[in-house]
mmCIF file of C-alpha atoms and ligand atoms in Angstrom:
data_model
loop_
_atom_site.group_PDB
_atom_site.id
_atom_site.type_symbol
_atom_site.label_atom_id
_atom_site.label_comp_id
_atom_site.label_asym_id
_atom_site.label_seq_id
_atom_site.Cartn_x
_atom_site.Cartn_y
_atom_site.Cartn_z
ATOM 1 C CA MET X 1 5.840 147.464 163.359
ATOM 2 C CA LEU X 2 7.797 147.539 159.986
ATOM 3 C CA ASP X 3 8.352 150.998 160.970
ATOM 4 C CA ARG X 4 9.810 150.456 164.601
ATOM 5 C CA ILE X 5 11.947 147.517 163.050
ATOM 6 C CA ASN X 6 13.383 150.382 160.381
ATOM 7 C CA ALA X 7 13.903 152.889 163.271
ATOM 8 C CA LEU X 8 15.759 150.387 165.217
ATOM 9 C CA LYS X 9 17.924 149.436 161.988
ATOM 10 C CA ALA X 10 19.115 152.584 161.314
ATOM 11 C CA GLU X 11 19.970 153.520 164.886
ATOM 12 C CA ILE X 12 22.044 150.508 165.233
ATOM 13 C CA SER X 13 23.776 150.847 161.931
ATOM 14 C CA ALA X 14 24.358 153.966 163.433
ATOM 15 C CA LEU X 15 26.155 152.938 166.679
ATOM 16 C CA GLN X 16 29.625 154.027 167.721
ATOM 17 C CA ALA X 17 31.727 153.072 170.291
ATOM 18 C CA SER X 18 35.688 153.658 171.556
ATOM 19 C CA THR X 19 36.102 150.644 174.124
ATOM 20 C CA PRO X 20 35.235 146.928 174.368
ATOM 21 C CA GLU X 21 33.341 148.106 177.588
ATOM 22 C CA GLU X 22 30.921 150.296 175.148
ATOM 23 C CA VAL X 23 30.474 147.309 173.010
ATOM 24 C CA GLU X 24 29.579 145.592 176.180
ATOM 25 C CA ALA X 25 26.893 147.936 177.393
ATOM 26 C CA LEU X 26 25.495 148.254 173.653
ATOM 27 C CA ARG X 27 25.254 144.470 173.081
ATOM 28 C CA ILE X 28 22.836 144.445 176.464
ATOM 29 C CA LYS X 29 20.973 147.371 175.304
ATOM 30 C CA TYR X 30 20.106 145.721 172.037
ATOM 31 C CA LEU X 31 21.183 142.090 171.733
ATOM 32 C CA SER X 32 20.238 140.567 175.423
ATOM 33 C CA LYS X 33 16.976 138.572 176.197
ATOM 34 C CA LYS X 34 15.984 142.102 177.804
ATOM 35 C CA GLY X 35 17.213 144.090 175.467
ATOM 36 C CA ALA X 36 15.623 146.398 172.182
ATOM 37 C CA VAL X 37 15.209 143.606 169.668
ATOM 38 C CA ASN X 38 13.516 141.221 171.968
ATOM 39 C CA ALA X 39 11.224 143.520 173.034
ATOM 40 C CA LEU X 40 9.937 143.357 169.568
ATOM 41 C CA MET X 41 8.834 139.936 169.767
ATOM 42 C CA ALA X 42 6.625 140.652 172.353
ATOM 43 C CA ASP X 43 4.588 142.521 169.631
ATOM 44 C CA PHE X 44 4.872 140.288 167.031
ATOM 45 C CA ARG X 45 2.196 138.264 169.112
ATOM 46 C CA SER X 46 -0.480 141.080 168.057
ATOM 47 C CA VAL X 47 0.910 141.262 163.955
ATOM 48 C CA PRO X 48 -2.069 139.846 161.630
ATOM 49 C CA ALA X 49 -1.570 135.865 160.532
ATOM 50 C CA ASP X 50 -1.419 137.071 156.842
ATOM 51 C CA GLN X 51 1.552 139.397 157.610
ATOM 52 C CA LYS X 52 3.798 137.136 160.204
ATOM 53 C CA LYS X 53 5.730 135.895 157.763
ATOM 54 C CA ALA X 54 7.374 139.060 156.074
ATOM 55 C CA VAL X 55 7.493 140.645 159.591
ATOM 56 C CA GLY X 56 9.376 137.445 161.097
ATOM 57 C CA MET X 57 11.639 137.755 158.120
ATOM 58 C CA GLU X 58 12.416 141.444 158.938
ATOM 59 C CA ILE X 59 13.286 140.640 162.536
ATOM 60 C CA ASN X 60 15.609 137.993 162.034
ATOM 61 C CA ALA X 61 17.348 140.523 159.375
ATOM 62 C CA LEU X 62 17.485 142.872 161.814
ATOM 63 C CA LYS X 63 19.037 140.327 164.240
ATOM 64 C CA GLU X 64 21.733 139.341 162.184
ATOM 65 C CA MET X 65 22.509 142.867 161.097
ATOM 66 C CA ALA X 66 22.603 143.926 164.904
ATOM 67 C CA ALA X 67 25.227 140.775 165.661
ATOM 68 C CA GLY X 68 27.264 141.932 162.469
ATOM 69 C CA LYS X 69 27.438 145.560 163.992
ATOM 70 C CA ILE X 70 28.358 144.890 167.451
ATOM 71 C CA ASN X 71 31.199 142.000 166.067
ATOM 72 C CA ALA X 72 32.790 144.308 164.192
ATOM 73 C CA LEU X 73 32.597 147.324 167.191
ATOM 74 C CA ARG X 74 34.159 144.786 169.142
ATOM 75 C CA SER X 75 37.020 143.740 167.004
ATOM 76 C CA ALA X 76 37.548 147.451 166.243
ATOM 77 C CA THR X 77 37.964 148.288 169.825
ATOM 78 C CA GLU X 78 40.084 145.365 170.936
ATOM 79 C CA SER X 79 42.515 145.813 168.121
ATOM 80 C CA ALA X 80 42.852 149.521 169.111
ATOM 81 C CA GLU X 81 43.409 148.297 172.369
ATOM 82 C CA THR X 82 46.211 146.543 171.698
ATOM 83 C CA LEU X 83 48.069 149.200 169.884
ATOM 84 C CA ASP X 84 49.435 150.931 172.382
ATOM 85 C CA ASP X 85 53.127 152.240 172.915
ATOM 86 C CA SER X 86 55.083 149.094 173.560
ATOM 87 C CA LEU X 87 54.102 147.581 170.453
ATOM 88 C CA ASP X 88 56.602 147.673 167.545
ATOM 89 C CA LEU X 89 55.162 146.753 164.296
ATOM 90 C CA SER X 90 58.065 147.074 162.374
ATOM 91 C CA ARG X 91 59.665 143.948 164.266
ATOM 92 C CA THR X 92 60.193 141.194 162.464
ATOM 93 C CA ALA X 93 57.777 138.543 163.130
ATOM 94 C CA ALA X 94 58.755 135.737 166.055
ATOM 95 C CA PRO X 95 61.577 133.799 164.263
ATOM 96 C CA LEU X 96 60.632 129.993 163.238
ATOM 97 C CA PRO X 97 62.797 127.445 164.031
ATOM 98 C CA LEU X 98 65.170 126.809 161.117
ATOM 99 C CA GLY X 99 65.523 123.072 159.706
ATOM 100 C CA THR X 100 68.888 121.594 159.062
ATOM 101 C CA ARG X 101 70.272 120.053 155.611
ATOM 102 C CA HIS X 102 70.788 116.925 155.254
ATOM 103 C CA PRO X 103 74.162 115.379 155.877
ATOM 104 C CA LEU X 104 74.202 114.196 152.258
ATOM 105 C CA SER X 105 73.025 116.822 150.795
ATOM 106 C CA LEU X 106 75.817 119.022 152.267
ATOM 107 C CA VAL X 107 78.165 116.439 151.223
ATOM 108 C CA ARG X 108 76.919 116.084 147.789
ATOM 109 C CA ASP X 109 77.005 120.264 147.275
ATOM 110 C CA GLU X 110 80.293 120.512 148.677
ATOM 111 C CA ILE X 111 81.699 117.887 146.314
ATOM 112 C CA VAL X 112 79.370 119.104 143.324
ATOM 113 C CA GLU X 113 81.054 122.953 144.279
ATOM 114 C CA ILE X 114 84.682 121.811 144.234
ATOM 115 C CA PHE X 115 83.845 120.372 140.193
ATOM 116 C CA ARG X 116 82.191 123.543 139.676
ATOM 117 C CA ARG X 117 85.120 125.589 140.207
ATOM 118 C CA LEU X 118 87.010 123.447 137.804
ATOM 119 C CA GLY X 119 84.699 123.948 135.444
ATOM 120 C CA PHE X 120 82.403 121.502 135.082
ATOM 121 C CA THR X 121 78.535 121.594 134.852
ATOM 122 C CA VAL X 122 75.895 119.736 136.689
ATOM 123 C CA ALA X 123 74.160 117.034 134.552
ATOM 124 C CA GLU X 124 71.535 114.704 135.575
ATOM 125 C CA GLY X 125 69.441 111.601 134.208
ATOM 126 C CA PRO X 126 66.683 109.534 135.189
ATOM 127 C CA GLU X 127 66.645 106.986 137.616
ATOM 128 C CA ILE X 128 64.283 104.302 135.748
ATOM 129 C CA GLU X 129 67.031 103.557 132.982
ATOM 130 C CA ASP X 130 67.323 101.009 129.708
ATOM 131 C CA ASP X 131 70.053 98.574 129.760
ATOM 132 C CA TRP X 132 71.324 100.473 126.965
ATOM 133 C CA HIS X 133 72.464 103.688 129.367
ATOM 134 C CA VAL X 134 73.262 101.417 132.357
ATOM 135 C CA PHE X 135 75.940 98.754 130.709
ATOM 136 C CA SER X 136 75.894 98.204 126.978
ATOM 137 C CA SER X 137 76.812 101.565 126.215
ATOM 138 C CA LEU X 138 79.349 101.446 129.062
ATOM 139 C CA ASN X 139 80.953 98.380 127.315
ATOM 140 C CA PHE X 140 79.759 95.917 130.103
ATOM 141 C CA ALA X 141 79.715 92.307 128.186
ATOM 142 C CA ALA X 142 76.285 90.739 127.786
ATOM 143 C CA ASP X 143 77.507 88.368 130.435
ATOM 144 C CA HIS X 144 78.861 90.759 132.679
ATOM 145 C CA PRO X 145 77.738 89.704 136.315
ATOM 146 C CA ALA X 146 76.779 93.459 137.331
ATOM 147 C CA ARG X 147 73.613 93.199 135.304
ATOM 148 C CA ASP X 148 72.651 90.012 137.685
ATOM 149 C CA MET X 149 69.289 90.159 138.901
ATOM 150 C CA GLN X 150 70.660 89.799 142.079
ATOM 151 C CA ASP X 151 72.139 93.452 142.005
ATOM 152 C CA THR X 152 69.847 95.102 139.585
ATOM 153 C CA PHE X 153 66.560 95.966 140.423
ATOM 154 C CA PHE X 154 64.363 95.360 137.429
ATOM 155 C CA ILE X 155 60.949 96.535 136.702
ATOM 156 C CA GLN X 156 57.965 94.626 135.453
ATOM 157 C CA ARG X 157 59.867 91.436 134.377
ATOM 158 C CA ASN X 158 61.018 94.010 131.459
ATOM 159 C CA PRO X 159 65.079 93.529 131.364
ATOM 160 C CA ASP X 160 64.976 96.760 129.244
ATOM 161 C CA VAL X 161 63.178 99.099 132.548
ATOM 162 C CA LEU X 162 65.717 98.991 135.538
ATOM 163 C CA LEU X 163 66.748 101.389 138.338
ATOM 164 C CA ARG X 164 70.325 102.851 137.870
ATOM 165 C CA THR X 165 72.821 100.957 139.351
ATOM 166 C CA HIS X 166 75.248 103.799 139.114
ATOM 167 C CA THR X 167 75.594 107.259 137.929
ATOM 168 C CA SER X 168 77.787 106.413 134.965
ATOM 169 C CA SER X 169 74.766 106.102 132.879
ATOM 170 C CA VAL X 170 74.425 110.250 132.980
ATOM 171 C CA GLN X 171 77.859 109.678 131.037
ATOM 172 C CA SER X 172 76.403 108.068 127.986
ATOM 173 C CA ARG X 173 72.902 110.430 128.431
ATOM 174 C CA THR X 174 74.879 113.284 128.169
ATOM 175 C CA MET X 175 77.672 111.779 125.591
ATOM 176 C CA GLU X 176 75.159 110.875 122.963
ATOM 177 C CA HIS X 177 73.658 114.495 122.299
ATOM 178 C CA THR X 178 76.570 116.540 123.241
ATOM 179 C CA GLN X 179 79.918 117.040 121.202
ATOM 180 C CA PRO X 180 83.345 117.566 122.457
ATOM 181 C CA PRO X 181 84.326 119.429 124.875
ATOM 182 C CA VAL X 182 81.864 117.465 127.684
ATOM 183 C CA ARG X 183 82.848 118.755 131.186
ATOM 184 C CA ILE X 184 79.974 117.331 133.694
ATOM 185 C CA VAL X 185 79.605 116.345 137.135
ATOM 186 C CA CYS X 186 76.508 114.047 137.590
ATOM 187 C CA PRO X 187 75.299 113.544 141.276
ATOM 188 C CA GLY X 188 71.994 111.176 141.878
ATOM 189 C CA ARG X 189 70.662 108.257 143.555
ATOM 190 C CA VAL X 190 71.172 104.682 142.659
ATOM 191 C CA TYR X 191 69.581 101.386 143.261
ATOM 192 C CA ARG X 192 71.323 98.092 144.159
ATOM 193 C CA ASN X 193 69.507 94.961 145.428
ATOM 194 C CA GLU X 194 71.167 94.322 148.458
ATOM 195 C CA ALA X 195 70.042 93.682 151.992
ATOM 196 C CA ILE X 196 69.978 96.546 154.438
ATOM 197 C CA SER X 197 72.701 96.762 156.902
ATOM 198 C CA ALA X 198 75.001 99.288 158.580
ATOM 199 C CA ARG X 199 77.277 98.825 155.452
ATOM 200 C CA ALA X 200 75.038 98.036 152.703
ATOM 201 C CA HIS X 201 71.957 99.365 151.516
ATOM 202 C CA CYS X 202 69.177 99.250 148.808
ATOM 203 C CA PHE X 203 69.659 102.878 147.506
ATOM 204 C CA PHE X 204 72.550 105.138 148.367
ATOM 205 C CA HIS X 205 74.012 108.194 146.385
ATOM 206 C CA GLN X 206 77.224 109.125 143.929
ATOM 207 C CA VAL X 207 78.975 111.581 142.098
ATOM 208 C CA GLU X 208 80.130 111.252 138.630
ATOM 209 C CA ALA X 209 82.585 112.924 136.784
ATOM 210 C CA LEU X 210 83.492 113.261 132.782
ATOM 211 C CA TYR X 211 85.442 115.234 130.901
ATOM 212 C CA VAL X 212 86.041 114.372 127.175
ATOM 213 C CA ASP X 213 87.896 116.734 124.886
ATOM 214 C CA LYS X 214 90.976 116.129 122.454
ATOM 215 C CA ASN X 215 94.264 115.591 124.523
ATOM 216 C CA VAL X 216 93.165 114.676 127.790
ATOM 217 C CA SER X 217 95.375 112.804 129.237
ATOM 218 C CA PHE X 218 96.070 111.117 132.948
ATOM 219 C CA ALA X 219 97.807 113.449 134.017
ATOM 220 C CA ASP X 220 94.706 115.536 133.966
ATOM 221 C CA LEU X 221 93.017 112.946 136.048
ATOM 222 C CA LYS X 222 95.298 112.909 138.582
ATOM 223 C CA GLN X 223 95.671 116.492 139.129
ATOM 224 C CA THR X 224 91.780 116.969 138.953
ATOM 225 C CA LEU X 225 92.092 113.887 141.691
ATOM 226 C CA LEU X 226 94.526 115.668 143.741
ATOM 227 C CA TYR X 227 92.431 119.230 143.813
ATOM 228 C CA PHE X 228 89.670 117.345 144.643
ATOM 229 C CA ALA X 229 91.272 115.471 147.659
ATOM 230 C CA ARG X 230 92.564 118.696 148.817
ATOM 231 C CA GLU X 231 89.603 120.800 148.498
ATOM 232 C CA MET X 232 87.591 118.025 150.246
ATOM 233 C CA PHE X 233 89.801 116.692 152.925
ATOM 234 C CA GLY X 234 92.265 119.639 153.765
ATOM 235 C CA PRO X 235 95.736 120.784 152.265
ATOM 236 C CA GLU X 236 97.664 118.181 153.771
ATOM 237 C CA THR X 237 95.762 115.103 151.738
ATOM 238 C CA LYS X 238 97.693 112.808 149.757
ATOM 239 C CA ILE X 239 96.533 110.489 147.596
ATOM 240 C CA ARG X 240 97.255 107.183 145.842
ATOM 241 C CA LEU X 241 95.991 105.359 142.860
ATOM 242 C CA ARG X 242 95.750 101.457 142.392
ATOM 243 C CA PRO X 243 95.146 99.544 139.529
ATOM 244 C CA SER X 244 91.704 98.564 139.075
ATOM 245 C CA TYR X 245 89.008 97.411 136.669
ATOM 246 C CA PHE X 246 86.161 98.769 135.501
ATOM 247 C CA PRO X 247 84.454 97.703 132.177
ATOM 248 C CA PHE X 248 83.883 101.641 130.920
ATOM 249 C CA THR X 249 87.510 103.023 131.754
ATOM 250 C CA GLU X 250 90.803 102.007 130.382
ATOM 251 C CA PRO X 251 93.205 101.977 131.929
ATOM 252 C CA SER X 252 91.308 101.958 135.608
ATOM 253 C CA ALA X 253 92.242 103.034 139.614
ATOM 254 C CA GLU X 254 90.975 103.485 142.582
ATOM 255 C CA MET X 255 91.907 106.599 144.980
ATOM 256 C CA ASP X 256 92.817 106.102 148.363
ATOM 257 C CA ILE X 257 93.188 109.055 150.332
ATOM 258 C CA SER X 258 95.922 109.521 153.076
ATOM 259 C CA CYS X 259 93.369 108.258 156.049
ATOM 260 C CA ASN X 260 91.648 111.849 157.597
ATOM 261 C CA LEU X 261 91.678 110.913 161.048
ATOM 262 C CA CYS X 262 95.277 109.752 161.995
ATOM 263 C CA GLY X 263 96.723 111.839 159.373
ATOM 264 C CA GLY X 264 98.086 108.768 157.542
ATOM 265 C CA LYS X 265 100.153 107.645 160.789
ATOM 266 C CA GLY X 266 97.780 104.331 161.077
ATOM 267 C CA CYS X 267 94.894 103.968 162.957
ATOM 268 C CA GLY X 268 91.554 101.963 163.737
ATOM 269 C CA PHE X 269 89.564 103.520 160.840
ATOM 270 C CA CYS X 270 92.002 102.762 158.189
ATOM 271 C CA LYS X 271 92.842 99.549 159.372
ATOM 272 C CA HIS X 272 96.469 100.212 160.253
ATOM 273 C CA THR X 273 97.079 100.943 156.448
ATOM 274 C CA GLY X 274 97.132 104.983 156.614
ATOM 275 C CA TRP X 275 94.898 105.056 153.535
ATOM 276 C CA VAL X 276 90.818 105.179 152.585
ATOM 277 C CA GLU X 277 89.861 104.385 149.554
ATOM 278 C CA ILE X 278 87.306 106.915 148.164
ATOM 279 C CA LEU X 279 86.641 106.198 144.678
ATOM 280 C CA GLY X 280 87.027 104.859 141.391
ATOM 281 C CA CYS X 281 88.381 106.321 137.977
ATOM 282 C CA GLY X 282 89.951 105.761 134.652
ATOM 283 C CA MET X 283 90.223 106.640 131.094
ATOM 284 C CA VAL X 284 87.130 106.460 129.467
ATOM 285 C CA ASP X 285 87.026 103.344 127.244
ATOM 286 C CA PRO X 286 86.924 104.139 123.158
ATOM 287 C CA ASN X 287 84.348 101.494 123.057
ATOM 288 C CA VAL X 288 82.280 103.897 125.256
ATOM 289 C CA LEU X 289 83.217 107.118 123.042
ATOM 290 C CA GLU X 290 82.272 105.024 119.955
ATOM 291 C CA ALA X 291 78.984 103.844 121.396
ATOM 292 C CA CYS X 292 77.989 107.345 122.363
ATOM 293 C CA GLY X 293 79.078 109.131 118.678
ATOM 294 C CA ILE X 294 82.343 110.516 119.831
ATOM 295 C CA ASP X 295 85.180 109.813 117.452
ATOM 296 C CA SER X 296 87.700 108.020 119.727
ATOM 297 C CA ALA X 297 90.835 108.550 117.322
ATOM 298 C CA THR X 298 90.444 112.510 117.858
ATOM 299 C CA HIS X 299 89.163 112.488 121.820
ATOM 300 C CA SER X 300 89.866 111.142 124.759
ATOM 301 C CA GLY X 301 88.280 111.382 128.210
ATOM 302 C CA PHE X 302 88.512 110.479 131.575
ATOM 303 C CA ALA X 303 85.450 109.362 134.274
ATOM 304 C CA LEU X 304 85.448 109.149 138.206
ATOM 305 C CA GLY X 305 82.635 107.850 140.245
ATOM 306 C CA MET X 306 82.202 108.181 144.325
ATOM 307 C CA GLY X 307 79.805 107.155 146.724
ATOM 308 C CA VAL X 308 78.185 110.275 148.605
ATOM 309 C CA GLU X 309 77.737 108.245 151.841
ATOM 310 C CA ARG X 310 81.622 106.912 151.595
ATOM 311 C CA ILE X 311 82.340 110.600 151.619
ATOM 312 C CA ALA X 312 80.164 111.549 154.343
ATOM 313 C CA ASN X 313 81.327 108.843 156.348
ATOM 314 C CA LEU X 314 84.934 110.223 156.156
ATOM 315 C CA LYS X 315 83.665 113.640 157.059
ATOM 316 C CA TYR X 316 81.381 113.114 159.442
ATOM 317 C CA ARG X 317 82.231 109.670 160.780
ATOM 318 C CA VAL X 318 78.952 108.382 160.211
ATOM 319 C CA ASN X 319 79.514 104.812 160.181
ATOM 320 C CA ASP X 320 75.949 103.210 160.001
ATOM 321 C CA LEU X 321 74.343 103.780 156.212
ATOM 322 C CA ARG X 322 70.865 104.138 157.849
ATOM 323 C CA LEU X 323 70.997 106.723 160.015
ATOM 324 C CA PHE X 324 70.656 108.803 156.503
ATOM 325 C CA SER X 325 67.430 107.294 155.549
ATOM 326 C CA GLU X 326 65.433 106.998 158.681
ATOM 327 C CA ASN X 327 65.510 110.743 159.425
ATOM 328 C CA ASP X 328 65.912 110.816 162.874
ATOM 329 C CA VAL X 329 65.450 114.582 163.989
ATOM 330 C CA ARG X 330 68.443 113.713 166.642
ATOM 331 C CA PHE X 331 70.496 112.685 164.064
ATOM 332 C CA LEU X 332 69.722 115.567 161.546
ATOM 333 C CA ARG X 333 70.048 118.002 164.198
ATOM 334 C CA GLU X 334 73.767 117.135 164.609
ATOM 335 C CA PHE X 335 74.317 119.082 161.389
ATOM 336 C CA THR X 336 72.647 122.257 162.297
ATOM 337 C CA HIS X 337 76.227 123.824 162.036
ATOM 338 C CA ALA X 338 77.815 121.846 159.203
ATOM 339 C CA ARG X 339 78.442 124.310 156.473
HETATM 340 N N1 LIG V 401 80.240 103.468 138.214
HETATM 341 C C1 LIG V 401 81.081 103.017 139.433
HETATM 342 C C2 LIG V 401 80.474 102.181 140.544
HETATM 343 O O1 LIG V 401 79.324 102.629 140.936
HETATM 344 C C3 LIG V 401 82.289 103.952 139.952
HETATM 345 C C4 LIG V 401 83.073 104.453 138.866
HETATM 346 C C5 LIG V 401 83.837 104.314 138.414
HETATM 347 C C6 LIG V 401 82.609 105.359 138.287
HETATM 348 C C7 LIG V 401 85.068 104.302 137.999
HETATM 349 C C8 LIG V 401 83.733 105.899 136.917
HETATM 350 C C9 LIG V 401 84.538 105.351 137.150
HETATM 351 O O2 LIG V 401 83.157 107.165 136.273
HETATM 352 O O3 LIG V 401 85.708 105.829 136.086
HETATM 353 O O4 LIG V 401 80.901 101.345 141.108
#
């Protein structure tokens, strides 16, 4: 009996086939109900009881080996079949459909790129911050309303752990370990405790820029702003600075650009003024420089900050803030061809 099993093993392991049909014929010959392997079972009855276990194991091993051999022959002949002349294996695989970049990423990268061309480098900071970097170092008085619970998300009832309300915190983080010249652009997400609507959200995005060196003047700020506005919105763009107030800059200003929808003639978008507001800016307050370890007698700087959603709205007319975070693919696909 064992001799017959071994002979069959040798026979099967030497099998060859070149087409799937041949493989099927071999399968029937060896593995079907009436096949050679099953035929052994008829004789199994006459095996003495004390050898049944050992012989049974041999037969099982043979079955397994035969099934493996037939499967191997089958896949070899099938793949050989598909290798006909019409198949070009050097072709690239079917292209996967490409996703699209999020409009906020597109706009953020465009803003950052413009400042990089002016020699600014990217700096980042944490979204979970402390009071010093978000407020105190930036000259916010202890009773400044921006620290209020209604605006700021505090964590674990500890007023010193909070979500940053603006990217200006990256200014103080960078200045405290870098001596001038400092020329940074800081993109990032910020948080404010606001009810979500078309015009307000509890998180949004800003880009901050800071330049500190000897002899930095308001003229440098203005020229930087003009360059930015023209690169972002086109060479015809005009800018206008209005006096404003921020704790961390003195003097401070808000910048408008000529409405890029009507070219400054006046339309519904610019409320018929011809101008739209896009950012806040100013000369870094000497108190801020001192708080960050920079000598305000020898150094000066300018800073500016803008909302990415605001710029995206101006560029792509997305006027409901909620669209940016709902991730509706119909909205996101509209930016397939944006750069
Ligand atoms: N941090 C201000 C805000 O969140 C924006 C800002 C205004 C940033 C003036 C600046 C600046 O750097 O100089 O509204």
